[in-house]
Amino acid sequence: MKEKRLAWLIIFATLFYVGLVGYFGILLVLAGGVAAVAMGIAALIMVPLGVWLVWATVRNGMRNQELARRLHEEGGLPDTSSIPRRPSGRFERDAADAYFAERRTEYEADPENWRTSYRLAVAYDAAGDRGRARTTMKRALELAEQEKRQGQR
């Protein structure tokens, strides 16, 4: 629950900042002058972009959370609590690599299953490869959508 509160605080702070940028953009446009109007327009362009980024991030997080809930209900939610951590909170490299190797083997046996993709994404994250974790989680979301569509037919 603490994480949700923090997420909402960050969302509201970001939206407040985006609103402030929009307000100053309007003030700059109203001030007149070529430079002020140009900066004001640039600031106003940032408003819908900022709102879209917040919306896309929240939507993605909610979709990821939905997959986690489904996996939890199925009893297949990955558990990283057994991986030892350094004092900094990061996972021990060797243990994270071993965990990753297990998830990769599981994924390779069934690459078209969103569940194995989800677990592989968690393993990438534990191993510190955030880029591949995001890409693999995106694949898990796509596969889950496909499964959902096929189930509705």
Short mmCIF file of N, CA and C in Angstrom, two decimals, residues 23-138:
data_model
loop_
_atom_site.label_atom_id
_atom_site.label_comp_id
_atom_site.label_asym_id
_atom_site.label_seq_id
_atom_site.Cartn_x
_atom_site.Cartn_y
_atom_site.Cartn_z
N TYR A 23 0.79 26.83 -17.47
CA TYR A 23 0.47 28.18 -16.98
C TYR A 23 1.54 29.18 -17.42
N PHE A 24 2.79 28.83 -17.22
CA PHE A 24 3.86 29.74 -17.63
C PHE A 24 3.94 29.87 -19.15
N GLY A 25 3.57 28.80 -19.86
CA GLY A 25 3.51 28.88 -21.31
C GLY A 25 2.49 29.91 -21.76
N ILE A 26 1.32 29.90 -21.12
CA ILE A 26 0.28 30.89 -21.45
C ILE A 26 0.77 32.29 -21.13
N LEU A 27 1.40 32.46 -19.96
CA LEU A 27 1.93 33.78 -19.59
C LEU A 27 2.95 34.28 -20.61
N LEU A 28 3.81 33.37 -21.08
CA LEU A 28 4.81 33.77 -22.08
C LEU A 28 4.16 34.18 -23.39
N VAL A 29 3.16 33.43 -23.83
CA VAL A 29 2.47 33.77 -25.08
C VAL A 29 1.78 35.13 -24.94
N LEU A 30 1.14 35.36 -23.79
CA LEU A 30 0.45 36.63 -23.57
C LEU A 30 1.42 37.81 -23.42
N ALA A 31 2.64 37.52 -23.01
CA ALA A 31 3.63 38.59 -22.83
C ALA A 31 4.02 39.21 -24.17
N GLY A 32 3.92 38.45 -25.22
CA GLY A 32 4.26 38.96 -26.54
C GLY A 32 5.76 38.93 -26.78
N GLY A 33 6.14 39.30 -27.96
CA GLY A 33 7.55 39.22 -28.33
C GLY A 33 7.84 37.87 -28.93
N VAL A 34 8.70 37.87 -29.90
CA VAL A 34 8.99 36.65 -30.65
C VAL A 34 9.56 35.55 -29.74
N ALA A 35 10.56 35.89 -28.95
CA ALA A 35 11.20 34.87 -28.10
C ALA A 35 10.23 34.34 -27.04
N ALA A 36 9.46 35.24 -26.41
CA ALA A 36 8.53 34.82 -25.36
C ALA A 36 7.43 33.94 -25.94
N VAL A 37 6.90 34.30 -27.09
CA VAL A 37 5.84 33.51 -27.71
C VAL A 37 6.38 32.14 -28.12
N ALA A 38 7.58 32.10 -28.68
CA ALA A 38 8.18 30.83 -29.09
C ALA A 38 8.39 29.92 -27.88
N MET A 39 8.91 30.49 -26.79
CA MET A 39 9.11 29.68 -25.58
C MET A 39 7.76 29.25 -24.99
N GLY A 40 6.76 30.13 -25.06
CA GLY A 40 5.44 29.79 -24.56
C GLY A 40 4.82 28.65 -25.34
N ILE A 41 4.94 28.70 -26.66
CA ILE A 41 4.41 27.62 -27.49
C ILE A 41 5.13 26.31 -27.19
N ALA A 42 6.46 26.39 -27.04
CA ALA A 42 7.23 25.18 -26.70
C ALA A 42 6.76 24.61 -25.37
N ALA A 43 6.50 25.48 -24.40
CA ALA A 43 6.02 25.01 -23.10
C ALA A 43 4.63 24.40 -23.22
N LEU A 44 3.77 25.00 -24.03
CA LEU A 44 2.42 24.48 -24.20
C LEU A 44 2.42 23.13 -24.91
N ILE A 45 3.38 22.91 -25.77
CA ILE A 45 3.51 21.60 -26.43
C ILE A 45 3.87 20.54 -25.41
N MET A 46 4.59 20.93 -24.37
CA MET A 46 5.00 19.97 -23.35
C MET A 46 3.82 19.47 -22.50
N VAL A 47 2.76 20.26 -22.43
CA VAL A 47 1.62 19.88 -21.58
C VAL A 47 0.96 18.58 -22.05
N PRO A 48 0.48 18.50 -23.31
CA PRO A 48 -0.14 17.22 -23.70
C PRO A 48 0.86 16.07 -23.70
N LEU A 49 2.10 16.38 -24.02
CA LEU A 49 3.13 15.33 -23.98
C LEU A 49 3.30 14.80 -22.56
N GLY A 50 3.36 15.69 -21.58
CA GLY A 50 3.49 15.28 -20.18
C GLY A 50 2.30 14.50 -19.69
N VAL A 51 1.10 14.94 -20.06
CA VAL A 51 -0.12 14.23 -19.66
C VAL A 51 -0.14 12.84 -20.29
N TRP A 52 0.24 12.77 -21.57
CA TRP A 52 0.28 11.47 -22.24
C TRP A 52 1.29 10.53 -21.57
N LEU A 53 2.45 11.05 -21.22
CA LEU A 53 3.47 10.21 -20.57
C LEU A 53 2.97 9.67 -19.23
N VAL A 54 2.32 10.52 -18.46
CA VAL A 54 1.77 10.07 -17.17
C VAL A 54 0.70 9.00 -17.42
N TRP A 55 -0.21 9.26 -18.37
CA TRP A 55 -1.27 8.31 -18.67
C TRP A 55 -0.70 6.98 -19.15
N ALA A 56 0.28 7.02 -20.06
CA ALA A 56 0.86 5.78 -20.60
C ALA A 56 1.56 4.99 -19.50
N THR A 57 2.25 5.69 -18.62
CA THR A 57 2.97 5.01 -17.53
C THR A 57 1.99 4.36 -16.55
N VAL A 58 0.95 5.08 -16.19
CA VAL A 58 -0.05 4.53 -15.27
C VAL A 58 -0.77 3.35 -15.91
N ARG A 59 -1.16 3.50 -17.19
CA ARG A 59 -1.84 2.42 -17.90
C ARG A 59 -0.96 1.17 -17.96
N ASN A 60 0.31 1.36 -18.28
CA ASN A 60 1.24 0.23 -18.35
C ASN A 60 1.38 -0.44 -16.98
N GLY A 61 1.50 0.37 -15.95
CA GLY A 61 1.61 -0.18 -14.59
C GLY A 61 0.38 -0.97 -14.19
N MET A 62 -0.78 -0.46 -14.56
CA MET A 62 -2.02 -1.16 -14.23
C MET A 62 -2.13 -2.47 -15.00
N ARG A 63 -1.70 -2.48 -16.24
CA ARG A 63 -1.71 -3.71 -17.03
C ARG A 63 -0.74 -4.74 -16.43
N ASN A 64 0.45 -4.27 -16.03
CA ASN A 64 1.42 -5.17 -15.40
C ASN A 64 0.86 -5.72 -14.09
N GLN A 65 0.20 -4.86 -13.33
CA GLN A 65 -0.38 -5.29 -12.06
C GLN A 65 -1.48 -6.32 -12.27
N GLU A 66 -2.25 -6.16 -13.35
CA GLU A 66 -3.30 -7.13 -13.67
C GLU A 66 -2.70 -8.50 -13.97
N LEU A 67 -1.59 -8.52 -14.73
CA LEU A 67 -0.93 -9.81 -15.01
C LEU A 67 -0.39 -10.42 -13.72
N ALA A 68 0.17 -9.59 -12.85
CA ALA A 68 0.69 -10.09 -11.57
C ALA A 68 -0.45 -10.69 -10.74
N ARG A 69 -1.61 -10.02 -10.74
CA ARG A 69 -2.76 -10.54 -9.99
C ARG A 69 -3.20 -11.89 -10.55
N ARG A 70 -3.26 -11.98 -11.89
CA ARG A 70 -3.66 -13.25 -12.51
C ARG A 70 -2.67 -14.36 -12.19
N LEU A 71 -1.39 -14.04 -12.26
CA LEU A 71 -0.38 -15.06 -11.94
C LEU A 71 -0.46 -15.47 -10.48
N HIS A 72 -0.71 -14.51 -9.61
CA HIS A 72 -0.85 -14.81 -8.19
C HIS A 72 -2.02 -15.76 -7.95
N GLU A 73 -3.14 -15.49 -8.62
CA GLU A 73 -4.32 -16.35 -8.47
C GLU A 73 -4.04 -17.76 -8.98
N GLU A 74 -3.19 -17.86 -10.02
CA GLU A 74 -2.85 -19.17 -10.58
C GLU A 74 -1.74 -19.86 -9.79
N GLY A 75 -1.13 -19.14 -8.86
CA GLY A 75 -0.04 -19.69 -8.07
C GLY A 75 1.30 -19.69 -8.79
N GLY A 76 1.43 -18.86 -9.81
CA GLY A 76 2.67 -18.85 -10.59
C GLY A 76 3.44 -17.54 -10.54
N LEU A 77 3.11 -16.69 -9.57
CA LEU A 77 3.81 -15.41 -9.45
C LEU A 77 5.26 -15.66 -9.04
N PRO A 78 6.23 -15.08 -9.76
CA PRO A 78 7.63 -15.33 -9.43
C PRO A 78 7.97 -14.79 -8.04
N ASP A 79 8.77 -15.56 -7.33
CA ASP A 79 9.18 -15.19 -5.98
C ASP A 79 10.68 -14.96 -5.97
N THR A 80 11.07 -13.72 -5.80
CA THR A 80 12.50 -13.38 -5.77
C THR A 80 13.00 -13.19 -4.34
N SER A 81 12.17 -13.51 -3.36
CA SER A 81 12.56 -13.29 -1.97
C SER A 81 13.71 -14.19 -1.52
N SER A 82 13.92 -15.30 -2.22
CA SER A 82 15.00 -16.21 -1.83
C SER A 82 16.36 -15.79 -2.41
N ILE A 83 16.36 -14.81 -3.31
CA ILE A 83 17.62 -14.34 -3.89
C ILE A 83 18.29 -13.41 -2.89
N PRO A 84 19.51 -13.75 -2.47
CA PRO A 84 20.19 -12.88 -1.50
C PRO A 84 20.44 -11.49 -2.06
N ARG A 85 20.44 -10.52 -1.15
CA ARG A 85 20.63 -9.13 -1.56
C ARG A 85 21.89 -8.55 -0.92
N ARG A 86 22.45 -7.58 -1.60
CA ARG A 86 23.58 -6.83 -1.07
C ARG A 86 23.06 -5.81 -0.05
N PRO A 87 23.92 -5.20 0.70
CA PRO A 87 23.47 -4.16 1.64
C PRO A 87 22.75 -3.01 0.93
N SER A 88 23.06 -2.77 -0.34
CA SER A 88 22.41 -1.71 -1.10
C SER A 88 20.98 -2.06 -1.48
N GLY A 89 20.60 -3.33 -1.34
CA GLY A 89 19.26 -3.77 -1.71
C GLY A 89 19.23 -4.47 -3.06
N ARG A 90 20.29 -4.35 -3.81
CA ARG A 90 20.35 -5.05 -5.10
C ARG A 90 20.60 -6.52 -4.87
N PHE A 91 20.19 -7.31 -5.87
CA PHE A 91 20.38 -8.75 -5.76
C PHE A 91 21.85 -9.10 -5.94
N GLU A 92 22.28 -10.16 -5.23
CA GLU A 92 23.62 -10.71 -5.44
C GLU A 92 23.71 -11.18 -6.89
N ARG A 93 24.75 -10.80 -7.56
CA ARG A 93 24.85 -11.04 -9.00
C ARG A 93 24.78 -12.52 -9.36
N ASP A 94 25.57 -13.36 -8.69
CA ASP A 94 25.60 -14.79 -9.03
C ASP A 94 24.23 -15.45 -8.81
N ALA A 95 23.58 -15.11 -7.70
CA ALA A 95 22.27 -15.69 -7.40
C ALA A 95 21.22 -15.20 -8.41
N ALA A 96 21.29 -13.92 -8.77
CA ALA A 96 20.35 -13.38 -9.76
C ALA A 96 20.57 -14.03 -11.12
N ASP A 97 21.83 -14.27 -11.47
CA ASP A 97 22.12 -14.94 -12.74
C ASP A 97 21.59 -16.37 -12.76
N ALA A 98 21.71 -17.07 -11.63
CA ALA A 98 21.19 -18.44 -11.54
C ALA A 98 19.66 -18.43 -11.66
N TYR A 99 19.03 -17.48 -10.99
CA TYR A 99 17.57 -17.34 -11.07
C TYR A 99 17.16 -17.06 -12.52
N PHE A 100 17.92 -16.17 -13.18
CA PHE A 100 17.64 -15.84 -14.57
C PHE A 100 17.76 -17.07 -15.46
N ALA A 101 18.80 -17.87 -15.25
CA ALA A 101 19.01 -19.07 -16.08
C ALA A 101 17.81 -20.02 -15.96
N GLU A 102 17.27 -20.16 -14.76
CA GLU A 102 16.08 -21.01 -14.57
C GLU A 102 14.88 -20.47 -15.34
N ARG A 103 14.66 -19.16 -15.24
CA ARG A 103 13.52 -18.54 -15.93
C ARG A 103 13.69 -18.59 -17.45
N ARG A 104 14.93 -18.44 -17.93
CA ARG A 104 15.18 -18.49 -19.36
C ARG A 104 14.88 -19.88 -19.91
N THR A 105 15.29 -20.92 -19.16
CA THR A 105 15.01 -22.29 -19.57
C THR A 105 13.50 -22.53 -19.63
N GLU A 106 12.79 -22.04 -18.63
CA GLU A 106 11.33 -22.15 -18.58
C GLU A 106 10.71 -21.42 -19.78
N TYR A 107 11.23 -20.23 -20.09
CA TYR A 107 10.71 -19.44 -21.21
C TYR A 107 10.97 -20.15 -22.55
N GLU A 108 12.18 -20.67 -22.72
CA GLU A 108 12.53 -21.33 -23.98
C GLU A 108 11.66 -22.56 -24.24
N ALA A 109 11.17 -23.19 -23.18
CA ALA A 109 10.29 -24.35 -23.34
C ALA A 109 8.89 -23.94 -23.80
N ASP A 110 8.48 -22.69 -23.52
CA ASP A 110 7.14 -22.22 -23.88
C ASP A 110 7.15 -20.71 -24.14
N PRO A 111 7.79 -20.28 -25.23
CA PRO A 111 7.95 -18.84 -25.48
C PRO A 111 6.66 -18.11 -25.86
N GLU A 112 5.62 -18.81 -26.21
CA GLU A 112 4.37 -18.17 -26.61
C GLU A 112 3.38 -18.03 -25.44
N ASN A 113 3.84 -18.29 -24.23
CA ASN A 113 3.01 -18.19 -23.05
C ASN A 113 3.36 -16.90 -22.31
N TRP A 114 2.37 -16.06 -22.05
CA TRP A 114 2.65 -14.79 -21.38
C TRP A 114 3.20 -15.00 -19.98
N ARG A 115 2.86 -16.12 -19.35
CA ARG A 115 3.33 -16.38 -17.98
C ARG A 115 4.85 -16.56 -17.93
N THR A 116 5.39 -17.30 -18.91
CA THR A 116 6.85 -17.50 -18.92
C THR A 116 7.55 -16.19 -19.31
N SER A 117 6.91 -15.40 -20.17
CA SER A 117 7.48 -14.10 -20.53
C SER A 117 7.49 -13.18 -19.32
N TYR A 118 6.42 -13.19 -18.55
CA TYR A 118 6.33 -12.35 -17.35
C TYR A 118 7.44 -12.73 -16.36
N ARG A 119 7.59 -14.04 -16.13
CA ARG A 119 8.61 -14.50 -15.18
C ARG A 119 10.02 -14.19 -15.68
N LEU A 120 10.23 -14.28 -17.01
CA LEU A 120 11.52 -13.92 -17.57
C LEU A 120 11.79 -12.43 -17.39
N ALA A 121 10.76 -11.60 -17.55
CA ALA A 121 10.93 -10.16 -17.35
C ALA A 121 11.35 -9.86 -15.91
N VAL A 122 10.75 -10.55 -14.97
CA VAL A 122 11.13 -10.37 -13.56
C VAL A 122 12.59 -10.80 -13.35
N ALA A 123 12.98 -11.88 -14.01
CA ALA A 123 14.37 -12.36 -13.89
C ALA A 123 15.34 -11.36 -14.52
N TYR A 124 14.99 -10.78 -15.67
CA TYR A 124 15.84 -9.75 -16.27
C TYR A 124 16.01 -8.58 -15.30
N ASP A 125 14.90 -8.19 -14.67
CA ASP A 125 14.96 -7.08 -13.72
C ASP A 125 15.87 -7.43 -12.54
N ALA A 126 15.74 -8.65 -12.04
CA ALA A 126 16.58 -9.08 -10.91
C ALA A 126 18.05 -9.09 -11.30
N ALA A 127 18.33 -9.43 -12.57
CA ALA A 127 19.71 -9.46 -13.05
C ALA A 127 20.23 -8.07 -13.39
N GLY A 128 19.35 -7.07 -13.30
CA GLY A 128 19.78 -5.70 -13.53
C GLY A 128 19.67 -5.22 -14.97
N ASP A 129 19.03 -6.00 -15.83
CA ASP A 129 18.88 -5.62 -17.23
C ASP A 129 17.48 -5.04 -17.44
N ARG A 130 17.33 -3.77 -17.09
CA ARG A 130 16.02 -3.12 -17.12
C ARG A 130 15.44 -3.01 -18.53
N GLY A 131 16.29 -2.76 -19.51
CA GLY A 131 15.83 -2.63 -20.89
C GLY A 131 15.17 -3.90 -21.39
N ARG A 132 15.85 -5.02 -21.20
CA ARG A 132 15.27 -6.30 -21.63
C ARG A 132 14.07 -6.68 -20.77
N ALA A 133 14.08 -6.27 -19.50
CA ALA A 133 12.92 -6.54 -18.64
C ALA A 133 11.69 -5.83 -19.20
N ARG A 134 11.84 -4.56 -19.60
CA ARG A 134 10.70 -3.83 -20.17
C ARG A 134 10.23 -4.46 -21.48
N THR A 135 11.19 -4.80 -22.35
CA THR A 135 10.83 -5.41 -23.63
C THR A 135 10.10 -6.73 -23.43
N THR A 136 10.59 -7.54 -22.51
CA THR A 136 9.98 -8.86 -22.27
C THR A 136 8.62 -8.71 -21.60
N MET A 137 8.48 -7.72 -20.71
CA MET A 137 7.18 -7.48 -20.09
C MET A 137 6.18 -7.01 -21.13
N LYS A 138 6.63 -6.20 -22.08
CA LYS A 138 5.76 -5.75 -23.16
C LYS A 138 5.27 -6.95 -23.97
#
